Short mmCIF file of C-alpha atoms in Angstrom, two decimals:
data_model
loop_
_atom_site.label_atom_id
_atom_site.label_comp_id
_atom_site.label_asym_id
_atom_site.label_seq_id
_atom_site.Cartn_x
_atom_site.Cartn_y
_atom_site.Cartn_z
CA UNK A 119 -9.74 -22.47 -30.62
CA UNK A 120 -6.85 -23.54 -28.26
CA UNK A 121 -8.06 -23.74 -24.67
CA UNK A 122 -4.76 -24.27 -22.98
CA UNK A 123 -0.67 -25.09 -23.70
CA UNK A 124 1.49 -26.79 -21.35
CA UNK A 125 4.78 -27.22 -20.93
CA UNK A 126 6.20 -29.72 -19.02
CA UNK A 127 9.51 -32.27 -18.23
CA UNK A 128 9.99 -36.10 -18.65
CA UNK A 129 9.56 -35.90 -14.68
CA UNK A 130 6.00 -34.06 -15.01
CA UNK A 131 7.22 -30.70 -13.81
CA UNK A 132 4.90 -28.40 -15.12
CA UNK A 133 7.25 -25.16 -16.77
CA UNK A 134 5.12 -22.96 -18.41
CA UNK A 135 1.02 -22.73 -18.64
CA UNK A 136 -1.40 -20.56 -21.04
CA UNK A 137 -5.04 -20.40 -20.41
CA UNK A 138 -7.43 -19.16 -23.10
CA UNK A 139 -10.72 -19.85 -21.08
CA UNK A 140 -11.50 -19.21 -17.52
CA UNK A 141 -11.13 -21.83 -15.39
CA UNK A 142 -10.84 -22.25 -11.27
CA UNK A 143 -6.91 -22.83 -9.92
CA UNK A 144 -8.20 -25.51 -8.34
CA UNK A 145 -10.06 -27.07 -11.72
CA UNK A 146 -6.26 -26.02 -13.55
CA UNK A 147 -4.53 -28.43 -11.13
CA UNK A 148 -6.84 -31.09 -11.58
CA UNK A 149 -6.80 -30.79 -15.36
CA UNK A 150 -2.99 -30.15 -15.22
CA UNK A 151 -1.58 -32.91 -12.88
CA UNK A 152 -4.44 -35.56 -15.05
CA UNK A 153 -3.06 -34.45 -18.51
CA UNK A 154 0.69 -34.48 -17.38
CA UNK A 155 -0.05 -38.38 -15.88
CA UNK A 156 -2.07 -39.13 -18.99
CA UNK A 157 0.64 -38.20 -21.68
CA UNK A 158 3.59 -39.68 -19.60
CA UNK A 159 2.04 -43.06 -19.36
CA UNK A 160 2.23 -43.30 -23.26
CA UNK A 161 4.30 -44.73 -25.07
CA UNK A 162 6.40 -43.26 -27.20
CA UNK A 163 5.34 -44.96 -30.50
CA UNK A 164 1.78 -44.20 -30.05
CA UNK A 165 -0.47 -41.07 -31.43
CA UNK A 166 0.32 -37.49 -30.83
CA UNK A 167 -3.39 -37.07 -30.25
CA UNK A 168 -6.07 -38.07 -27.57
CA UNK A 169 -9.82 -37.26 -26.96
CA UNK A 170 -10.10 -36.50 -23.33
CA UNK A 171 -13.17 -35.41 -21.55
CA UNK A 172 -15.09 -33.22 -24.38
CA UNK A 173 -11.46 -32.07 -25.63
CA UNK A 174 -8.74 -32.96 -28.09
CA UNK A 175 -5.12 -33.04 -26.94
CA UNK A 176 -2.14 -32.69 -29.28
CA UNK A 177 1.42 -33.41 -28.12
CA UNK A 178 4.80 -33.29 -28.90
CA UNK A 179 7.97 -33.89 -27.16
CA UNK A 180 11.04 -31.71 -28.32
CA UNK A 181 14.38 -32.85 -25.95
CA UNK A 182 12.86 -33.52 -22.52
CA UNK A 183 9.65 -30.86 -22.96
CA UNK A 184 6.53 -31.88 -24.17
CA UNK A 185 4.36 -29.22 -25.24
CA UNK A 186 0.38 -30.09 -25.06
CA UNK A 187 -2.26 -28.25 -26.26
CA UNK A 188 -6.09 -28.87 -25.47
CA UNK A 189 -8.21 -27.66 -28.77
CA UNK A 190 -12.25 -28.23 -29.54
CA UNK A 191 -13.40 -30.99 -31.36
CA UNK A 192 -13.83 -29.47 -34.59
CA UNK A 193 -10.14 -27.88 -34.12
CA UNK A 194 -7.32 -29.15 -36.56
CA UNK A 195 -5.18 -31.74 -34.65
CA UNK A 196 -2.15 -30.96 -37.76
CA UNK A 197 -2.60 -27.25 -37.68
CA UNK A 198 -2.26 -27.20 -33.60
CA UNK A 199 0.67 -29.39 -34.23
CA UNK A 200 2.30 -26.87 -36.83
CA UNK A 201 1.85 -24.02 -34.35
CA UNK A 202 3.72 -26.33 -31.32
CA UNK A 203 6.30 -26.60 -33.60
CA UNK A 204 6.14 -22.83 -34.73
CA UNK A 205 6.44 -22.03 -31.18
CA UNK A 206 9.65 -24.02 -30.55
CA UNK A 207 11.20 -23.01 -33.97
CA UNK A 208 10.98 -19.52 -32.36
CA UNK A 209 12.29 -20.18 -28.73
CA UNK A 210 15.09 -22.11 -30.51
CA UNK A 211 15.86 -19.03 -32.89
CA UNK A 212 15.77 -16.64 -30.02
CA UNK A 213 17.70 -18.80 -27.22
CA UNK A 214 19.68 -20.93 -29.43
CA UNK A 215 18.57 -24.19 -29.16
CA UNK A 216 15.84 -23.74 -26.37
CA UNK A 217 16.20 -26.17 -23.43
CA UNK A 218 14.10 -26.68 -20.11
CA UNK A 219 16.57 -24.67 -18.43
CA UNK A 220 16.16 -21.94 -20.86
CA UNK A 221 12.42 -21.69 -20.09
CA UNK A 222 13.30 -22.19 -16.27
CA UNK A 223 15.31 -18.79 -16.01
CA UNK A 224 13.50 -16.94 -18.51
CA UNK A 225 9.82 -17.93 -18.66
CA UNK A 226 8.88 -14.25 -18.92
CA UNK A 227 10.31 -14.32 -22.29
CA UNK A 228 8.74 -18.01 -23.42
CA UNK A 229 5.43 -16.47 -22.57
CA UNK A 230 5.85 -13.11 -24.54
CA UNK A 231 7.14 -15.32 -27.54
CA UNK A 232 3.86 -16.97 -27.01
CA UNK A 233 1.39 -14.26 -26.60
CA UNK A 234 3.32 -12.60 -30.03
CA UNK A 235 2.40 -15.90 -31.68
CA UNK A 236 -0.97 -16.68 -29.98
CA UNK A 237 -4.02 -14.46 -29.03
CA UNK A 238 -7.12 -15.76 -27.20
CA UNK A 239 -6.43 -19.11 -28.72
CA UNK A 240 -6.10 -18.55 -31.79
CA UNK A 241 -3.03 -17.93 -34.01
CA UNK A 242 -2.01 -14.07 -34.56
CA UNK A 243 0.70 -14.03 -36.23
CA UNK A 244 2.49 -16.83 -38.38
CA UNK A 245 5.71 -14.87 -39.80
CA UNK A 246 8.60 -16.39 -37.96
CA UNK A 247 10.51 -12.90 -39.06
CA UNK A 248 7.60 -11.19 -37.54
CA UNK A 249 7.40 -12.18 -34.11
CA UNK A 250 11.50 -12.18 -33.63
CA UNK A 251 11.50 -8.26 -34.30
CA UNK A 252 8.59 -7.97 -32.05
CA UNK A 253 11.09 -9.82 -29.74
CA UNK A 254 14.26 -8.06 -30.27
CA UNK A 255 11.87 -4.86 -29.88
CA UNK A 256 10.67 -5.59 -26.52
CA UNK A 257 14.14 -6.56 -25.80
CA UNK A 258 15.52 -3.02 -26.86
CA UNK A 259 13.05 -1.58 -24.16
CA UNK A 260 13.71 -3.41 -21.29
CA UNK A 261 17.51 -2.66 -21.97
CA UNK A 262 17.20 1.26 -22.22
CA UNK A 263 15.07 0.76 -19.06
CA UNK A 264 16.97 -1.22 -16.64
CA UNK A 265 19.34 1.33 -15.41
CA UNK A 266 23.15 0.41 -16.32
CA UNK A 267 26.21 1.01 -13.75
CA UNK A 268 23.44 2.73 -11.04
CA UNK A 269 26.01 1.58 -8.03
CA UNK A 270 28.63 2.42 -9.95
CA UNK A 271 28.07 6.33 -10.75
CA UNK A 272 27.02 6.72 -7.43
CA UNK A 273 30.16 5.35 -5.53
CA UNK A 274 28.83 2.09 -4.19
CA UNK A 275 30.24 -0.52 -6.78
#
C-alpha cells in the first residue's frame, strides 16, 4: 500500500501532497522537507528507488516535477512506478502537457485526478478512458453550477 505521493520542483517546493496513513503536520514536515533533501541530492544517473527509515521510496522526475511515492517493503517498486507514470499520462491528457504551473493554479483538479486513480493507497481504477470521463463529469458539474453572467443580468457588469 502507498503511504504518501509528493510532488515537488527542482527547487524543493513542495506542489501537491497525498496522505494514505495518519500522520502529525508536524511528523509530515519532517518527513517531507527530509525526502525532498534526500532525492535532490541524487544524482541523476542513480536508482529511482531508496529504502528510507522502514519505507521504500520510488521516484521519477517528469520536466522539473518529481513525483515520490513512499510504499511498504513488500510493495512493488515497478508497479508504484507504472502508476506515477499513469498519473502523469492523465494530467498530461487532461491539461495538455501538464507543467508545474498547471498543478500551481489548479491543484484541486491534480488531486481529484488522483483520488479517481488512487483510493486509500491502493490503485482503483487503471482505465486511462475511465478516469478522464469521471473528469470531464465532474467538470460538467462545476460548470452548470458556477453561475454564468450573474453581474451581468443583474445590471452590474
Amino acid at each position: 500500500m502507498m503511504q504518501f505521493m509528493l510532488l515537488f520542483s527542482r527547487q524543493g517546493k513542495l506542489r501537491l501532497q497525498k496522505w494514505y496513513v495518519a500522520h502529525p503536520d508536524k511528523l509530515k514536515k519532517k518527513i517531507t522537507r527530509e525526502l525532498i533533501t534526500t532525492i535532490l541530492a541524487r544524482k541523476p544517473k542513480m536508482c529511482s528507488f531508496l529504502e528510507w527509515r522502514d519505507l521504500k521510496i520510488v521516484y521519477k522526475r517528469y520536466a522539473s516535477l518529481y513525483f515520490c511515492c513512499a510504499i511498504e517493503q513488500d510493495d512493488n517498486e515497478l508497479l508504484t512506478l507504472e502508476v506515477i507514470h499513469r498519473y502523469v499520462e492523465l494530467l498530461d491528457k487532461y491539461f495538455g502537457s501538464v507543467c508545474e504551473l498547471d498543478i500551481i493554479f489548479n491543484f484541486e483538479k491534480a488531486y481529484f485526478i488522483l483520488d479517481e486513480l488512487m483510493l486509500g493507497g491502493e490503485i482503483q481504477e487503471t482505465s486511462k478512458k475511465n478516469v478522464l470521463k469521471a473528469i470531464a463529469a465532474q467538470d460538467l458539474l462545476q460548470e452548470e453550477e458556477t453561475p454564468q453572467g450573474f453581474f451581468d443580468d443583474h445590471g452590474l457588469g
